[in-house]
mmCIF file of C-alpha atoms in Angstrom:
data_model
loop_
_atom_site.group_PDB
_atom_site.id
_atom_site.type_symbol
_atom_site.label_atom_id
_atom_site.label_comp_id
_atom_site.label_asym_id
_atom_site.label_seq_id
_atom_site.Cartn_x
_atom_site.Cartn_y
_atom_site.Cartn_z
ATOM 1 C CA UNK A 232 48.020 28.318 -1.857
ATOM 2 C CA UNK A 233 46.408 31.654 -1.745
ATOM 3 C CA UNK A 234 43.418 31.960 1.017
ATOM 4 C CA UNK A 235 41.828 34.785 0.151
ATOM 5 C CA UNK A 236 38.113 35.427 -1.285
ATOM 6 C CA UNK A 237 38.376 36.880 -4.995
ATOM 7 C CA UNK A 238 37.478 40.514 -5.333
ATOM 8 C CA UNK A 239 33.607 39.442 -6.605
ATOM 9 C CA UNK A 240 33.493 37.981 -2.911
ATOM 10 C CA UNK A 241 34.570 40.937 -1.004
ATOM 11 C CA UNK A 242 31.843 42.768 -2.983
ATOM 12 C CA UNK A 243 29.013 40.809 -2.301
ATOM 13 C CA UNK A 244 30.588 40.987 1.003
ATOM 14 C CA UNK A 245 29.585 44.746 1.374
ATOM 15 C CA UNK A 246 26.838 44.651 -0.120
ATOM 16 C CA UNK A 247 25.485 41.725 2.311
ATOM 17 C CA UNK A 248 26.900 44.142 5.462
ATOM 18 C CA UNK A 249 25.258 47.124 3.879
ATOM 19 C CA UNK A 250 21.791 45.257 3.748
ATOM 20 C CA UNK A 251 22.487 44.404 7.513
ATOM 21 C CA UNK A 252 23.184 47.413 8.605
ATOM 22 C CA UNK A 253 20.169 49.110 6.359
ATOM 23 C CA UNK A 254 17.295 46.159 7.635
ATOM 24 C CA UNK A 255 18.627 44.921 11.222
ATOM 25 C CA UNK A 256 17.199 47.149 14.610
ATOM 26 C CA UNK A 257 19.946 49.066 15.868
ATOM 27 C CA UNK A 258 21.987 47.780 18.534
ATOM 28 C CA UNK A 259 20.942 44.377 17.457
ATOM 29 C CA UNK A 260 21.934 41.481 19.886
ATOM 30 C CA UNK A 261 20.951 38.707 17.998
ATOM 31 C CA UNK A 262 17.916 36.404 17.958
ATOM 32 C CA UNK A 263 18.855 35.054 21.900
ATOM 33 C CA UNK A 264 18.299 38.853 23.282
ATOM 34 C CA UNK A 265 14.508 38.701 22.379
ATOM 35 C CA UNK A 266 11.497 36.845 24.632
ATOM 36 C CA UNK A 267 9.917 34.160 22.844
ATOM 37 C CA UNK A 268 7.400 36.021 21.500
ATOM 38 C CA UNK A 269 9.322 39.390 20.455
ATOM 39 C CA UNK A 270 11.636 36.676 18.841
ATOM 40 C CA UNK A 271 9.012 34.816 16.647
ATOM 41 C CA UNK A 272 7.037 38.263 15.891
ATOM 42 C CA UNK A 273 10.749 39.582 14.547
ATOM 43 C CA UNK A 274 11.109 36.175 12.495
ATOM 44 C CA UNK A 275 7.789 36.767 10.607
ATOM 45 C CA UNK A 276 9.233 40.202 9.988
ATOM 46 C CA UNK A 277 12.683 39.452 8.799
ATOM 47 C CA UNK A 278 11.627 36.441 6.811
ATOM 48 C CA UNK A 279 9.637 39.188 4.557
ATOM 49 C CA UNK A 280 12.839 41.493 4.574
ATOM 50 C CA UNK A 281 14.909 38.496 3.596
ATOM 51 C CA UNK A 282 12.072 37.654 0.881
ATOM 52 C CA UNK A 283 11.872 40.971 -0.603
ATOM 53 C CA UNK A 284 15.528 41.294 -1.173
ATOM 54 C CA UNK A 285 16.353 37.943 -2.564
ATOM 55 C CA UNK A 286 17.996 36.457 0.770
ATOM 56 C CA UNK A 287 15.526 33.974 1.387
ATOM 57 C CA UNK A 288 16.068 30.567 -0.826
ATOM 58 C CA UNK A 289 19.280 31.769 -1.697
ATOM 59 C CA UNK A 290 20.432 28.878 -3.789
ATOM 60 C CA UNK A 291 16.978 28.586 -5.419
ATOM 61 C CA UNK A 292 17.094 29.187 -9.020
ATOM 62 C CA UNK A 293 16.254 32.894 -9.812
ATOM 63 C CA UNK A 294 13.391 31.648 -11.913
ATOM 64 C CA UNK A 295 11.902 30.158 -9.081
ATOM 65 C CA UNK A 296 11.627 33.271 -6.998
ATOM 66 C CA UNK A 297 15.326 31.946 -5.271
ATOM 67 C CA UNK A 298 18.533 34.278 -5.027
ATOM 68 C CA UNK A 299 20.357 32.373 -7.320
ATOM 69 C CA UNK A 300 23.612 31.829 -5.437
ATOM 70 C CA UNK A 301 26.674 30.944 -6.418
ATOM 71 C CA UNK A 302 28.119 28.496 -3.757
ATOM 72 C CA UNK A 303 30.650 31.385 -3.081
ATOM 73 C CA UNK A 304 28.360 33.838 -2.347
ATOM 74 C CA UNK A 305 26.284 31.255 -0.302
ATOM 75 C CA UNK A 306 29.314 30.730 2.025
ATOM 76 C CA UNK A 307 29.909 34.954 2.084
ATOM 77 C CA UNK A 308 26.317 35.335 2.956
ATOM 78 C CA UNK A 309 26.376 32.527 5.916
ATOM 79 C CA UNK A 310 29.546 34.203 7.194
ATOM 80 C CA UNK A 311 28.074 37.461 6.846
ATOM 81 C CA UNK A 312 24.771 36.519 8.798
ATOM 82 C CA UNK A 313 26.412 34.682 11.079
ATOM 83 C CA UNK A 314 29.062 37.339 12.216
ATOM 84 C CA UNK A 315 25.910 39.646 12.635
ATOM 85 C CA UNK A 316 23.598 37.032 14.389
ATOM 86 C CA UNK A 317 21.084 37.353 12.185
ATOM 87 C CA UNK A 318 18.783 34.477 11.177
ATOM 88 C CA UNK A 319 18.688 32.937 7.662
ATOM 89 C CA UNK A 320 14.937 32.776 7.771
ATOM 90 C CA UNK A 321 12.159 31.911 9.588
ATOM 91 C CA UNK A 322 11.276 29.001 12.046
ATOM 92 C CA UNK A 323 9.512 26.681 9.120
ATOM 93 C CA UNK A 324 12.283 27.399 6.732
ATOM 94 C CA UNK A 325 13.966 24.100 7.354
ATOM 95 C CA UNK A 326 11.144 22.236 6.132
ATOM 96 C CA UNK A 327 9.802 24.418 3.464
ATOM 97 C CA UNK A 328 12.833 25.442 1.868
ATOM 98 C CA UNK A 329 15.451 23.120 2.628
ATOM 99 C CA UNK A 330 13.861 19.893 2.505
ATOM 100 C CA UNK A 331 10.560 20.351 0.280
ATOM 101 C CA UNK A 332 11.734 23.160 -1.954
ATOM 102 C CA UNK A 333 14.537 21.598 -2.268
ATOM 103 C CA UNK A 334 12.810 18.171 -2.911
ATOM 104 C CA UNK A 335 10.732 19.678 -5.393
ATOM 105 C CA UNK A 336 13.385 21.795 -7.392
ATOM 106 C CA UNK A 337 14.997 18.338 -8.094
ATOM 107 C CA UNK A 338 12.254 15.703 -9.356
ATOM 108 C CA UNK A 339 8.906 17.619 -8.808
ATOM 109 C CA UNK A 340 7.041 18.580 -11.746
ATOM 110 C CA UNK A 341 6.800 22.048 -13.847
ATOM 111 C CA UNK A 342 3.132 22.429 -12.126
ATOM 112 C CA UNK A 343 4.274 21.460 -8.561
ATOM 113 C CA UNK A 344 6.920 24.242 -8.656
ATOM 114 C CA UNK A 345 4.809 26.624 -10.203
ATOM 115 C CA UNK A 346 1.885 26.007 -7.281
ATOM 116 C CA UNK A 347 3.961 24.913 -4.098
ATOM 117 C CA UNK A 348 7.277 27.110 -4.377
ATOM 118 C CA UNK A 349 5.922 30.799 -4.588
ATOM 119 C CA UNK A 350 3.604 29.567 -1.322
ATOM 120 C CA UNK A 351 6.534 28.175 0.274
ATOM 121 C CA UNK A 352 8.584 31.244 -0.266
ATOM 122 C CA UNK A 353 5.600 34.013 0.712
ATOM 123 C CA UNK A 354 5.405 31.874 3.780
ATOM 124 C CA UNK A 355 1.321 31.235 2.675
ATOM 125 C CA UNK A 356 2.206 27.500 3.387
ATOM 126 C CA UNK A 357 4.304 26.153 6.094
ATOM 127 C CA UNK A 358 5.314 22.447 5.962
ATOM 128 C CA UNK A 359 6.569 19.612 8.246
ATOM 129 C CA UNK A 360 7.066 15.818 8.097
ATOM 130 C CA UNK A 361 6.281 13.514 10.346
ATOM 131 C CA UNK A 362 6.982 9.588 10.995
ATOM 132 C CA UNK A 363 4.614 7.300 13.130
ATOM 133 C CA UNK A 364 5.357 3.895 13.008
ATOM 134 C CA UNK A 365 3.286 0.997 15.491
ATOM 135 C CA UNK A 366 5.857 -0.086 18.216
ATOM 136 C CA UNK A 367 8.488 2.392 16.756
ATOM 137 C CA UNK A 368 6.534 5.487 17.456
ATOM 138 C CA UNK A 369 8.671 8.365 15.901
ATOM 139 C CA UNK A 370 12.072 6.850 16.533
ATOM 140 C CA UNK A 371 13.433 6.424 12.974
ATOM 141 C CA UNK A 372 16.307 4.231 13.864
ATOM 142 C CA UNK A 373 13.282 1.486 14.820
ATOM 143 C CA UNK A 374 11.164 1.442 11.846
ATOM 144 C CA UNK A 375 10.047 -1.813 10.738
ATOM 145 C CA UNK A 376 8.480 -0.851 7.758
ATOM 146 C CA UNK A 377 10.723 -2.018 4.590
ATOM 147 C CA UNK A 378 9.611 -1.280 0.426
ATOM 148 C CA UNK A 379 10.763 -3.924 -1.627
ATOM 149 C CA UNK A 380 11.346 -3.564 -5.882
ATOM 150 C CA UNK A 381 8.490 -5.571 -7.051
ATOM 151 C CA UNK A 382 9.203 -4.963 -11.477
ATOM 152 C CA UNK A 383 8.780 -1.446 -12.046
ATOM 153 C CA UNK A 384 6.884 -0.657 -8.594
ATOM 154 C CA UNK A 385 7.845 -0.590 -4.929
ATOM 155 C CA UNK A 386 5.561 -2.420 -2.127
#
């Protein structure tokens, strides 16, 4: 079995390092070198690097302002980011991009996509989620509430 990334790999490879090198502070240290708030003013800062050069939402469709990934190049960028310590986004990324963008790229409609995804990428809206349940507060694993298939709806 042969190991080793296909030349396409080891090009987006260099071209991921060269971006590094080109939009990272010299002498970089990583994210853990900074105070808390040189660290969150350098997040809002990078996110827009990472937006402006197609790193953010990587395996967003292209069409919907994503990089359009291959899972290959996904992997070579993670490495690549990783190896450099440099984040992936910015602190609300998780939520916006990962879980709604995500959410929406798969069953939302044409007009949700078109409204919430460009805001969620420009960072113009920031999401969260949140679960409150009486006498579970927000421990999940001690929700009572239950939806039940009632014909074609849920209650």
């Amino acid at each position: 079995m042969d190991l080793k990334y296909p030349p396409e790999a080891d090009a987006f490879r260099e071209k991921v390092r060269a971006f590094l090198t080109e939009n990272l502070p010299a002498g970089w240290k990583g994210i853990g070198a900074l105070s808390h708030d040189e660290a969150d003013a350098f997040r809002t800062q990078w996110r827009k690097v990472l937006h402006e050069n197609g790193y953010l939402a990587v395996n967003w469709p292209k069409e919907y302002g994503g990089g359009g990934l291959t899972p290959l190049e996904s992997v070579v960028l993670a490495e690549e980011f990783a190896r450099a310590g440099a984040p992936t986004g910015g602190s609300n990324d998780g939520f916006g991009i990962a879980m709604l963008g995500n959410t929406l790229l798969r069953v939302g409609t044409e007009e949700q996509k078109q409204h919430y995804l460009p805001r969620i990428l420009s960072g113009e809206d920031l999401w969260c989620q949140g679960y409150s349940e009486p006498a579970a507060g927000s421990d999940l694993g001690n929700l009572g509430c239950r939806a039940v298939l009632d014909g074609d709806e849920w209650v």
